[in-house]
N, CA, C and O atoms as a printed pandas DataFrame, in Angstrom:
     atom_number atom_name residue_name chain_id  residue_number  x_coord  y_coord  z_coord
0              1         N          MET        A               1  -35.472   -5.739   12.742
1              2        CA          MET        A               1  -36.859   -5.600   12.328
2              3         C          MET        A               1  -37.499   -4.503   13.163
3              4         O          MET        A               1  -37.391   -4.512   14.389
4              5         N          SER        A               2  -38.154   -3.570   12.517
5              6        CA          SER        A               2  -38.820   -2.497   13.244
6              7         C          SER        A               2  -40.184   -2.966   13.719
7              8         O          SER        A               2  -40.712   -3.969   13.238
8              9         N          VAL        A               3  -40.743   -2.236   14.658
9             10        CA          VAL        A               3  -42.056   -2.582   15.188
10            11         C          VAL        A               3  -43.090   -2.632   14.074
11            12         O          VAL        A               3  -43.952   -3.511   14.067
12            13         N          SER        A               4  -43.012   -1.691   13.125
13            14        CA          SER        A               4  -44.018   -1.636   12.070
14            15         C          SER        A               4  -43.957   -2.853   11.158
15            16         O          SER        A               4  -44.947   -3.166   10.497
16            17         N          ASP        A               5  -42.802   -3.562   11.100
17            18        CA          ASP        A               5  -42.715   -4.774   10.300
18            19         C          ASP        A               5  -43.571   -5.893   10.881
19            20         O          ASP        A               5  -43.938   -6.826   10.167
20            21         N          ASP        A               6  -43.891   -5.807   12.166
21            22        CA          ASP        A               6  -44.705   -6.819   12.824
22            23         C          ASP        A               6  -46.196   -6.530   12.712
23            24         O          ASP        A               6  -47.016   -7.334   13.158
24            25         N          PHE        A               7  -46.551   -5.417   12.134
25            26        CA          PHE        A               7  -47.952   -5.016   12.023
26            27         C          PHE        A               7  -48.452   -5.313   10.617
27            28         O          PHE        A               7  -47.781   -5.004    9.631
28            29         N          LYS        A               8  -49.628   -5.911   10.531
29            30        CA          LYS        A               8  -50.209   -6.231    9.226
30            31         C          LYS        A               8  -51.635   -5.726    9.157
31            32         O          LYS        A               8  -52.381   -5.752   10.136
32            33         N          ILE        A               9  -51.989   -5.265    7.967
33            34        CA          ILE        A               9  -53.352   -4.816    7.697
34            35         C          ILE        A               9  -53.848   -5.573    6.476
35            36         O          ILE        A               9  -53.154   -5.660    5.463
36            37         N          MET        A              10  -55.058   -6.123    6.579
37            38        CA          MET        A              10  -55.685   -6.755    5.428
38            39         C          MET        A              10  -57.112   -6.222    5.334
39            40         O          MET        A              10  -57.833   -6.176    6.331
40            41         N          VAL        A              11  -57.508   -5.824    4.142
41            42        CA          VAL        A              11  -58.857   -5.305    3.921
42            43         C          VAL        A              11  -59.584   -6.247    2.971
43            44         O          VAL        A              11  -59.089   -6.570    1.891
44            45         N          VAL        A              12  -60.768   -6.681    3.392
45            46        CA          VAL        A              12  -61.610   -7.555    2.590
46            47         C          VAL        A              12  -62.962   -6.875    2.454
47            48         O          VAL        A              12  -63.573   -6.502    3.456
48            49         N          GLY        A              13  -63.433   -6.713    1.228
49            50        CA          GLY        A              13  -64.708   -6.039    1.029
50            51         C          GLY        A              13  -65.649   -6.832    0.161
51            52         O          GLY        A              13  -65.234   -7.485   -0.797
52            53         N          ALA        A              14  -66.943   -6.770    0.510
53            54        CA          ALA        A              14  -67.987   -7.405   -0.289
54            55         C          ALA        A              14  -69.342   -6.922    0.195
55            56         O          ALA        A              14  -69.546   -6.680    1.384
56            57         N          ASP        A              15  -70.264   -6.786   -0.749
57            58        CA          ASP        A              15  -71.660   -6.474   -0.432
58            59         C          ASP        A              15  -71.841   -5.253    0.470
59            60         O          ASP        A              15  -72.638   -5.291    1.408
60            61         N          GLY        A              16  -71.109   -4.170    0.194
61            62        CA          GLY        A              16  -71.279   -2.937    0.954
62            63         C          GLY        A              16  -70.610   -2.926    2.309
63            64         O          GLY        A              16  -70.791   -1.985    3.081
64            65         N          GLU        A              17  -69.828   -3.973    2.616
65            66        CA          GLU        A              17  -69.133   -4.052    3.889
66            67         C          GLU        A              17  -67.645   -4.268    3.631
67            68         O          GLU        A              17  -67.258   -5.052    2.765
68            69         N          ALA        A              18  -66.827   -3.566    4.390
69            70        CA          ALA        A              18  -65.383   -3.794    4.352
70            71         C          ALA        A              18  -64.943   -4.209    5.744
71            72         O          ALA        A              18  -65.358   -3.623    6.744
72            73         N          VAL        A              19  -64.095   -5.231    5.795
73            74        CA          VAL        A              19  -63.525   -5.676    7.060
74            75         C          VAL        A              19  -62.034   -5.393    7.003
75            76         O          VAL        A              19  -61.337   -5.840    6.093
76            77         N          VAL        A              20  -61.555   -4.641    7.993
77            78        CA          VAL        A              20  -60.141   -4.323    8.099
78            79         C          VAL        A              20  -59.586   -5.152    9.247
79            80         O          VAL        A              20  -59.942   -4.944   10.407
80            81         N          TYR        A              21  -58.707   -6.097    8.909
81            82        CA          TYR        A              21  -58.063   -6.953    9.912
82            83         C          TYR        A              21  -56.748   -6.301   10.322
83            84         O          TYR        A              21  -55.902   -6.012    9.476
84            85         N          LEU        A              22  -56.580   -6.072   11.619
85            86        CA          LEU        A              22  -55.367   -5.469   12.155
86            87         C          LEU        A              22  -54.647   -6.514   12.998
87            88         O          LEU        A              22  -55.205   -7.032   13.965
88            89         N          VAL        A              23  -53.410   -6.819   12.629
89            90        CA          VAL        A              23  -52.643   -7.865   13.293
90            91         C          VAL        A              23  -51.353   -7.270   13.833
91            92         O          VAL        A              23  -50.579   -6.674   13.083
92            93         N          GLY        A              24  -51.120   -7.427   15.129
93            94        CA          GLY        A              24  -49.888   -6.952   15.739
94            95         C          GLY        A              24  -50.116   -5.731   16.609
95            96         O          GLY        A              24  -51.206   -5.519   17.139
96            97         N          GLU        A              25  -49.064   -4.929   16.747
97            98        CA          GLU        A              25  -49.089   -3.763   17.622
98            99         C          GLU        A              25  -49.519   -2.508   16.860
99           100         O          GLU        A              25  -48.924   -2.139   15.847
100          101         N          LEU        A              26  -50.552   -1.875   17.367
101          102        CA          LEU        A              26  -51.097   -0.677   16.753
102          103         C          LEU        A              26  -50.604    0.519   17.573
103          104         O          LEU        A              26  -51.131    0.804   18.648
104          105         N          ASP        A              27  -49.599    1.205   17.058
105          106        CA          ASP        A              27  -48.990    2.314   17.793
106          107         C          ASP        A              27  -48.565    3.414   16.822
107          108         O          ASP        A              27  -48.898    3.374   15.638
108          109         N          LEU        A              28  -47.837    4.376   17.330
109          110        CA          LEU        A              28  -47.408    5.523   16.531
110          111         C          LEU        A              28  -46.655    5.102   15.271
111          112         O          LEU        A              28  -46.784    5.747   14.230
112          113         N          ALA        A              29  -45.874    4.034   15.353
113          114        CA          ALA        A              29  -45.073    3.587   14.217
114          115         C          ALA        A              29  -45.925    3.179   13.015
115          116         O          ALA        A              29  -45.457    3.237   11.878
116          117         N          VAL        A              30  -47.175    2.766   13.258
117          118        CA          VAL        A              30  -48.030    2.293   12.164
118          119         C          VAL        A              30  -49.266    3.164   11.961
119          120         O          VAL        A              30  -50.123    2.847   11.136
120          121         N          ARG        A              31  -49.356    4.239   12.698
121          122        CA          ARG        A              31  -50.540    5.099   12.645
122          123         C          ARG        A              31  -50.891    5.529   11.228
123          124         O          ARG        A              31  -52.052    5.436   10.831
124          125         N          ASP        A              32  -49.918    5.996   10.459
125          126        CA          ASP        A              32  -50.204    6.475    9.102
126          127         C          ASP        A              32  -50.745    5.359    8.213
127          128         O          ASP        A              32  -51.674    5.576    7.435
128          129         N          ARG        A              33  -50.166    4.170    8.329
129          130        CA          ARG        A              33  -50.669    3.023    7.553
130          131         C          ARG        A              33  -52.102    2.698    7.944
131          132         O          ARG        A              33  -52.933    2.395    7.087
132          133         N          LEU        A              34  -52.391    2.763    9.243
133          134        CA          LEU        A              34  -53.734    2.485    9.734
134          135         C          LEU        A              34  -54.730    3.502    9.192
135          136         O          LEU        A              34  -55.776    3.129    8.660
136          137         N          VAL        A              35  -54.409    4.777    9.325
137          138        CA          VAL        A              35  -55.312    5.835    8.861
138          139         C          VAL        A              35  -55.565    5.697    7.360
139          140         O          VAL        A              35  -56.699    5.849    6.906
140          141         N          GLU        A              36  -54.530    5.415    6.599
141          142        CA          GLU        A              36  -54.683    5.254    5.150
142          143         C          GLU        A              36  -55.606    4.077    4.827
143          144         O          GLU        A              36  -56.497    4.202    3.986
144          145         N          ALA        A              37  -55.401    2.945    5.487
145          146        CA          ALA        A              37  -56.240    1.763    5.236
146          147         C          ALA        A              37  -57.687    2.018    5.628
147          148         O          ALA        A              37  -58.603    1.658    4.889
148          149         N          LEU        A              38  -57.901    2.637    6.790
149          150        CA          LEU        A              38  -59.272    2.915    7.232
150          151         C          LEU        A              38  -59.958    3.920    6.320
151          152         O          LEU        A              38  -61.150    3.796    6.036
152          153         N          THR        A              39  -59.212    4.910    5.864
153          154        CA          THR        A              39  -59.780    5.913    4.964
154          155         C          THR        A              39  -60.173    5.286    3.634
155          156         O          THR        A              39  -61.272    5.521    3.133
156          157         N          GLN        A              40  -59.280    4.490    3.066
157          158        CA          GLN        A              40  -59.587    3.833    1.786
158          159         C          GLN        A              40  -60.762    2.876    1.925
159          160         O          GLN        A              40  -61.640    2.844    1.063
160          161         N          ALA        A              41  -60.787    2.099    2.997
161          162        CA          ALA        A              41  -61.895    1.164    3.209
162          163         C          ALA        A              41  -63.198    1.914    3.443
163          164         O          ALA        A              41  -64.256    1.474    2.994
164          165         N          SER        A              42  -63.130    3.041    4.142
165          166        CA          SER        A              42  -64.320    3.843    4.420
166          167         C          SER        A              42  -64.960    4.370    3.157
167          168         O          SER        A              42  -66.180    4.511    3.079
168          169         N          ASP        A              43  -64.137    4.661    2.173
169          170        CA          ASP        A              43  -64.639    5.245    0.931
170          171         C          ASP        A              43  -65.409    4.254    0.071
171          172         O          ASP        A              43  -66.076    4.655   -0.884
172          173         N          THR        A              44  -65.329    2.974    0.391
173          174        CA          THR        A              44  -65.906    1.967   -0.487
174          175         C          THR        A              44  -67.084    1.198    0.102
175          176         O          THR        A              44  -67.582    0.270   -0.534
176          177         N          CYS        A              45  -67.542    1.560    1.304
177          178        CA          CYS        A              45  -68.557    0.718    1.922
178          179         C          CYS        A              45  -69.500    1.511    2.822
179          180         O          CYS        A              45  -69.195    2.619    3.263
180          181         N          HIS        A              46  -70.644    0.905    3.075
181          182        CA          HIS        A              46  -71.592    1.492    4.021
182          183         C          HIS        A              46  -71.242    1.071    5.444
183          184         O          HIS        A              46  -71.371    1.855    6.385
184          185         N          ARG        A              47  -70.796   -0.180    5.590
185          186        CA          ARG        A              47  -70.458   -0.711    6.919
186          187         C          ARG        A              47  -68.972   -1.050    6.947
187          188         O          ARG        A              47  -68.475   -1.804    6.111
188          189         N          LEU        A              48  -68.279   -0.478    7.921
189          190        CA          LEU        A              48  -66.854   -0.729    8.102
190          191         C          LEU        A              48  -66.652   -1.483    9.403
191          192         O          LEU        A              48  -67.039   -1.015   10.473
192          193         N          VAL        A              49  -66.040   -2.659    9.298
193          194        CA          VAL        A              49  -65.748   -3.492   10.453
194          195         C          VAL        A              49  -64.240   -3.500   10.647
195          196         O          VAL        A              49  -63.487   -3.784    9.715
196          197         N          VAL        A              50  -63.803   -3.186   11.864
197          198        CA          VAL        A              50  -62.384   -3.228   12.191
198          199         C          VAL        A              50  -62.179   -4.415   13.126
199          200         O          VAL        A              50  -62.584   -4.383   14.288
200          201         N          ASP        A              51  -61.546   -5.460   12.603
201          202        CA          ASP        A              51  -61.320   -6.678   13.384
202          203         C          ASP        A              51  -60.052   -6.500   14.212
203          204         O          ASP        A              51  -58.957   -6.356   13.667
204          205         N          LEU        A              52  -60.211   -6.510   15.531
205          206        CA          LEU        A              52  -59.106   -6.295   16.459
206          207         C          LEU        A              52  -58.756   -7.569   17.236
207          208         O          LEU        A              52  -58.086   -7.501   18.267
208          209         N          SER        A              53  -59.202   -8.709   16.753
209          210        CA          SER        A              53  -59.006   -9.962   17.477
210          211         C          SER        A              53  -57.539  -10.374   17.552
211          212         O          SER        A              53  -57.144  -11.095   18.468
212          213         N          ARG        A              54  -56.735   -9.923   16.599
213          214        CA          ARG        A              54  -55.310  -10.281   16.610
214          215         C          ARG        A              54  -54.412   -9.053   16.810
215          216         O          ARG        A              54  -53.234   -9.061   16.453
216          217         N          THR        A              55  -54.994   -8.008   17.383
217          218        CA          THR        A              55  -54.215   -6.822   17.728
218          219         C          THR        A              55  -53.662   -7.040   19.128
219          220         O          THR        A              55  -54.417   -7.258   20.075
220          221         N          THR        A              56  -52.334   -6.980   19.255
221          222        CA          THR        A              56  -51.691   -7.336   20.518
222          223         C          THR        A              56  -51.406   -6.135   21.405
223          224         O          THR        A              56  -51.030   -6.300   22.565
224          225         N          PHE        A              57  -51.579   -4.925   20.875
225          226        CA          PHE        A              57  -51.317   -3.710   21.647
226          227         C          PHE        A              57  -51.961   -2.549   20.907
227          228         O          PHE        A              57  -51.991   -2.527   19.677
228          229         N          ILE        A              58  -52.473   -1.592   21.657
229          230        CA          ILE        A              58  -52.977   -0.360   21.050
230          231         C          ILE        A              58  -52.630    0.789   21.985
231          232         O          ILE        A              58  -52.848    0.706   23.194
232          233         N          ASP        A              59  -52.088    1.866   21.413
233          234        CA          ASP        A              59  -51.758    3.034   22.232
234          235         C          ASP        A              59  -52.729    4.168   21.902
235          236         O          ASP        A              59  -53.692    3.979   21.159
236          237         N          SER        A              60  -52.465    5.334   22.457
237          238        CA          SER        A              60  -53.379    6.468   22.275
238          239         C          SER        A              60  -53.495    6.899   20.821
239          240         O          SER        A              60  -54.552    7.378   20.412
240          241         N          THR        A              61  -52.436    6.742   20.026
241          242        CA          THR        A              61  -52.530    7.123   18.614
242          243         C          THR        A              61  -53.444    6.168   17.860
243          244         O          THR        A              61  -54.173    6.586   16.960
244          245         N          GLY        A              62  -53.412    4.899   18.218
245          246        CA          GLY        A              62  -54.334    3.938   17.610
246          247         C          GLY        A              62  -55.765    4.205   18.017
247          248         O          GLY        A              62  -56.674    4.147   17.189
248          249         N          LEU        A              63  -55.969    4.501   19.297
249          250        CA          LEU        A              63  -57.311    4.845   19.773
250          251         C          LEU        A              63  -57.844    6.079   19.057
251          252         O          LEU        A              63  -59.001    6.114   18.637
252          253         N          LYS        A              64  -56.991    7.090   18.922
253          254        CA          LYS        A              64  -57.414    8.329   18.254
254          255         C          LYS        A              64  -57.797    8.068   16.804
255          256         O          LYS        A              64  -58.784    8.616   16.315
256          257         N          ALA        A              65  -57.026    7.238   16.118
257          258        CA          ALA        A              65  -57.353    6.917   14.724
258          259         C          ALA        A              65  -58.723    6.250   14.629
259          260         O          ALA        A              65  -59.509    6.575   13.738
260          261         N          LEU        A              66  -59.014    5.325   15.536
261          262        CA          LEU        A              66  -60.321    4.660   15.527
262          263         C          LEU        A              66  -61.446    5.633   15.839
263          264         O          LEU        A              66  -62.494    5.598   15.193
264          265         N          VAL        A              67  -61.240    6.502   16.827
265          266        CA          VAL        A              67  -62.269    7.483   17.190
266          267         C          VAL        A              67  -62.489    8.473   16.041
267          268         O          VAL        A              67  -63.628    8.836   15.744
268          269         N          ASP        A              68  -61.412    8.904   15.401
269          270        CA          ASP        A              68  -61.548    9.846   14.281
270          271         C          ASP        A              68  -62.373    9.256   13.139
271          272         O          ASP        A              68  -63.255    9.924   12.599
272          273         N          VAL        A              69  -62.088    8.010   12.774
273          274        CA          VAL        A              69  -62.855    7.397   11.685
274          275         C          VAL        A              69  -64.295    7.151   12.122
275          276         O          VAL        A              69  -65.208    7.257   11.302
276          277         N          TRP        A              70  -64.521    6.824   13.394
277          278        CA          TRP        A              70  -65.875    6.646   13.904
278          279         C          TRP        A              70  -66.667    7.953   13.794
279          280         O          TRP        A              70  -67.829    7.948   13.388
280          281         N          HIS        A              71  -66.032    9.069   14.157
281          282        CA          HIS        A              71  -66.699   10.371   14.035
282          283         C          HIS        A              71  -67.017   10.707   12.576
283          284         O          HIS        A              71  -68.132   11.123   12.262
284          285         N          ARG        A              72  -66.047   10.528   11.697
285          286        CA          ARG        A              72  -66.276   10.832   10.264
286          287         C          ARG        A              72  -67.407    9.986    9.699
287          288         O          ARG        A              72  -68.275   10.487    8.983
288          289         N          ARG        A              73  -67.389    8.710   10.025
289          290        CA          ARG        A              73  -68.433    7.825    9.503
290          291         C          ARG        A              73  -69.789    8.163   10.125
291          292         O          ARG        A              73  -70.810    8.118    9.439
292          293         N          GLY        A              74  -69.809    8.493   11.390
293          294        CA          GLY        A              74  -71.066    8.882   12.034
294          295         C          GLY        A              74  -71.648   10.133   11.418
295          296         O          GLY        A              74  -72.857   10.223   11.204
296          297         N          ASP        A              75  -70.788   11.105   11.132
297          298        CA          ASP        A              75  -71.246   12.341   10.490
298          299         C          ASP        A              75  -71.855   12.059    9.121
299          300         O          ASP        A              75  -72.774   12.756    8.690
300          301         N          ALA        A              76  -71.343   11.041    8.442
301          302        CA          ALA        A              76  -71.845   10.666    7.120
302          303         C          ALA        A              76  -72.950    9.607    7.203
303          304         O          ALA        A              76  -73.399    9.090    6.180
304          305         N          ARG        A              77  -73.381    9.289    8.417
305          306        CA          ARG        A              77  -74.412    8.271    8.665
306          307         C          ARG        A              77  -74.013    6.899    8.119
307          308         O          ARG        A              77  -74.820    6.175    7.536
308          309         N          LEU        A              78  -72.743    6.574    8.329
309          310        CA          LEU        A              78  -72.214    5.273    7.939
310          311         C          LEU        A              78  -71.790    4.528    9.194
311          312         O          LEU        A              78  -71.435    5.143   10.200
312          313         N          GLU        A              79  -71.829    3.217    9.132
313          314        CA          GLU        A              79  -71.599    2.387   10.308
314          315         C          GLU        A              79  -70.124    1.998   10.464
315          316         O          GLU        A              79  -69.436    1.704    9.486
316          317         N          LEU        A              80  -69.665    2.003   11.696
317          318        CA          LEU        A              80  -68.351    1.481   12.074
318          319         C          LEU        A              80  -68.542    0.535   13.240
319          320         O          LEU        A              80  -69.231    0.865   14.206
320          321         N          VAL        A              81  -67.937   -0.642   13.157
321          322        CA          VAL        A              81  -68.021   -1.630   14.225
322          323         C          VAL        A              81  -66.619   -2.153   14.509
323          324         O          VAL        A              81  -65.870   -2.473   13.586
324          325         N          LEU        A              82  -66.268   -2.238   15.787
325          326        CA          LEU        A              82  -65.028   -2.880   16.201
326          327         C          LEU        A              82  -65.370   -4.333   16.522
327          328         O          LEU        A              82  -66.211   -4.609   17.378
328          329         N          ARG        A              83  -64.708   -5.258   15.824
329          330        CA          ARG        A              83  -65.029   -6.671   16.004
330          331         C          ARG        A              83  -63.984   -7.368   16.868
331          332         O          ARG        A              83  -62.779   -7.255   16.643
332          333         N          GLU        A              84  -64.488   -8.090   17.862
333          334        CA          GLU        A              84  -63.686   -8.989   18.686
334          335         C          GLU        A              84  -62.362   -8.396   19.175
335          336         O          GLU        A              84  -61.308   -8.978   18.918
336          337         N          PRO        A              85  -62.384   -7.263   19.866
337          338        CA          PRO        A              85  -61.111   -6.740   20.391
338          339         C          PRO        A              85  -60.433   -7.788   21.270
339          340         O          PRO        A              85  -61.081   -8.437   22.091
340          341         N          SER        A              86  -59.131   -7.945   21.090
341          342        CA          SER        A              86  -58.372   -8.864   21.943
342          343         C          SER        A              86  -58.487   -8.376   23.387
343          344         O          SER        A              86  -58.845   -7.221   23.618
344          345         N          PRO        A              87  -58.192   -9.233   24.355
345          346        CA          PRO        A              87  -58.312   -8.816   25.758
346          347         C          PRO        A              87  -57.522   -7.550   26.081
347          348         O          PRO        A              87  -58.026   -6.684   26.797
348          349         N          VAL        A              88  -56.307   -7.425   25.574
349          350        CA          VAL        A              88  -55.507   -6.227   25.872
350          351         C          VAL        A              88  -56.126   -4.981   25.231
351          352         O          VAL        A              88  -56.102   -3.901   25.822
352          353         N          VAL        A              89  -56.673   -5.129   24.038
353          354        CA          VAL        A              89  -57.322   -3.987   23.379
354          355         C          VAL        A              89  -58.603   -3.620   24.123
355          356         O          VAL        A              89  -58.891   -2.439   24.314
356          357         N          MET        A              90  -59.368   -4.616   24.540
357          358        CA          MET        A              90  -60.609   -4.344   25.276
358          359         C          MET        A              90  -60.310   -3.616   26.581
359          360         O          MET        A              90  -61.009   -2.669   26.940
360          361         N          ARG        A              91  -59.271   -4.054   27.292
361          362        CA          ARG        A              91  -58.902   -3.365   28.534
362          363         C          ARG        A              91  -58.521   -1.914   28.254
363          364         O          ARG        A              91  -58.878   -1.020   29.021
364          365         N          THR        A              92  -57.806   -1.677   27.172
365          366        CA          THR        A              92  -57.404   -0.312   26.836
366          367         C          THR        A              92  -58.624    0.521   26.460
367          368         O          THR        A              92  -58.718    1.684   26.853
368          369         N          LEU        A              93  -59.555   -0.053   25.711
369          370        CA          LEU        A              93  -60.793    0.657   25.373
370          371         C          LEU        A              93  -61.576    0.994   26.642
371          372         O          LEU        A              93  -62.110    2.096   26.772
372          373         N          GLN        A              94  -61.642    0.054   27.562
373          374        CA          GLN        A              94  -62.346    0.297   28.826
374          375         C          GLN        A              94  -61.638    1.378   29.639
375          376         O          GLN        A              94  -62.279    2.291   30.159
376          377         N          TRP        A              95  -60.342    1.272   29.743
377          378        CA          TRP        A              95  -59.549    2.243   30.508
378          379         C          TRP        A              95  -59.728    3.655   29.943
379          380         O          TRP        A              95  -59.792    4.627   30.696
380          381         N          ALA        A              96  -59.808    3.759   28.622
381          382        CA          ALA        A              96  -59.951    5.061   27.977
382          383         C          ALA        A              96  -61.398    5.554   27.969
383          384         O          ALA        A              96  -61.664    6.671   27.524
384          385         N          GLY        A              97  -62.325    4.748   28.447
385          386        CA          GLY        A              97  -63.729    5.148   28.462
386          387         C          GLY        A              97  -64.404    5.019   27.109
387          388         O          GLY        A              97  -65.428    5.657   26.865
388          389         N          LEU        A              98  -63.844    4.200   26.227
389          390        CA          LEU        A              98  -64.382    4.068   24.868
390          391         C          LEU        A              98  -65.204    2.799   24.664
391          392         O          LEU        A              98  -65.924    2.682   23.672
392          393         N          ALA        A              99  -65.105    1.855   25.586
393          394        CA          ALA        A              99  -65.800    0.575   25.410
394          395         C          ALA        A              99  -67.318    0.740   25.385
395          396         O          ALA        A              99  -68.010   -0.036   24.726
396          397         N          ASP        A             100  -67.838    1.726   26.086
397          398        CA          ASP        A             100  -69.279    1.961   26.086
398          399         C          ASP        A             100  -69.703    2.972   25.036
399          400         O          ASP        A             100  -70.896    3.185   24.821
400          401         N          LEU        A             101  -68.741    3.591   24.386
401          402        CA          LEU        A             101  -69.024    4.614   23.386
402          403         C          LEU        A             101  -68.985    4.050   21.968
403          404         O          LEU        A             101  -69.896    4.288   21.175
404          405         N          LEU        A             102  -67.936    3.309   21.657
405          406        CA          LEU        A             102  -67.763    2.757   20.315
406          407         C          LEU        A             102  -68.562    1.465   20.169
407          408         O          LEU        A             102  -68.660    0.693   21.123
408          409         N          PRO        A             103  -69.137    1.218   18.987
409          410        CA          PRO        A             103  -69.874   -0.029   18.774
410          411         C          PRO        A             103  -68.899   -1.208   18.692
411          412         O          PRO        A             103  -67.984   -1.210   17.869
412          413         N          ILE        A             104  -69.106   -2.208   19.554
413          414        CA          ILE        A             104  -68.213   -3.355   19.621
414          415         C          ILE        A             104  -69.024   -4.629   19.426
415          416         O          ILE        A             104  -70.042   -4.838   20.085
416          417         N          ASP        A             105  -68.559   -5.474   18.515
417          418        CA          ASP        A             105  -69.183   -6.770   18.222
418          419         C          ASP        A             105  -68.279   -7.855   18.776
419          420         O          ASP        A             105  -67.119   -7.960   18.376
420          421         N          THR        A             106  -68.792   -8.657   19.685
421          422        CA          THR        A             106  -67.996   -9.725   20.283
422          423         C          THR        A             106  -68.581  -11.102   19.988
423          424         O          THR        A             106  -68.574  -11.977   20.853
424          425         N          THR        A             107  -69.078  -11.295   18.791
425          426        CA          THR        A             107  -69.708  -12.570   18.423
426          427         C          THR        A             107  -68.747  -13.453   17.635
427          428         O          THR        A             107  -68.963  -13.676   16.444
428          429         N          ASN        A             108  -67.734  -13.941   18.243
429          430        CA          ASN        A             108  -66.720  -14.831   17.660
430          431         C          ASN        A             108  -66.934  -15.186   16.189
431          432         O          ASN        A             108  -67.636  -16.146   15.869
432          433         N          ARG        A             109  -66.337  -14.419   15.318
433          434        CA          ARG        A             109  -66.413  -14.690   13.892
434          435         C          ARG        A             109  -65.050  -15.170   13.411
435          436         O          ARG        A             109  -64.023  -14.750   13.945
436          437         N          PRO        A             110  -65.027  -16.033   12.424
437          438        CA          PRO        A             110  -63.738  -16.516   11.933
438          439         C          PRO        A             110  -62.954  -15.405   11.257
439          440         O          PRO        A             110  -63.538  -14.524   10.624
440          441         N          THR        A             111  -61.635  -15.444   11.389
441          442        CA          THR        A             111  -60.766  -14.493   10.713
442          443         C          THR        A             111  -59.952  -15.251    9.673
443          444         O          THR        A             111  -59.664  -16.436    9.837
444          445         N          PRO        A             112  -59.588  -14.558    8.608
445          446        CA          PRO        A             112  -58.855  -15.250    7.547
446          447         C          PRO        A             112  -57.438  -15.592    7.974
447          448         O          PRO        A             112  -56.683  -16.177    7.197
């Protein structure tokens, strides 16, 4: 089983909001799948929520993908929110200096 087989993406959309659930390791092996999902979800909503509560790892390629979509959405005056980053993801965001830059929602919401 490859690393990318352990990674899952689910997109749920309603009422102008899309939630992208990322489960597993977010790294170079899944970067293209991530970018495609975020791009497609971005095209259909005003508010894009990326749920990172079940993301077990994120590397620089995953961080770059999130920052890139945040910039594109900001330029278009559309909202991006990172929801409930797992502890390892939060530490990586902090280490990279992104925790104070990217909008992060930590209000324990249920995941499907």
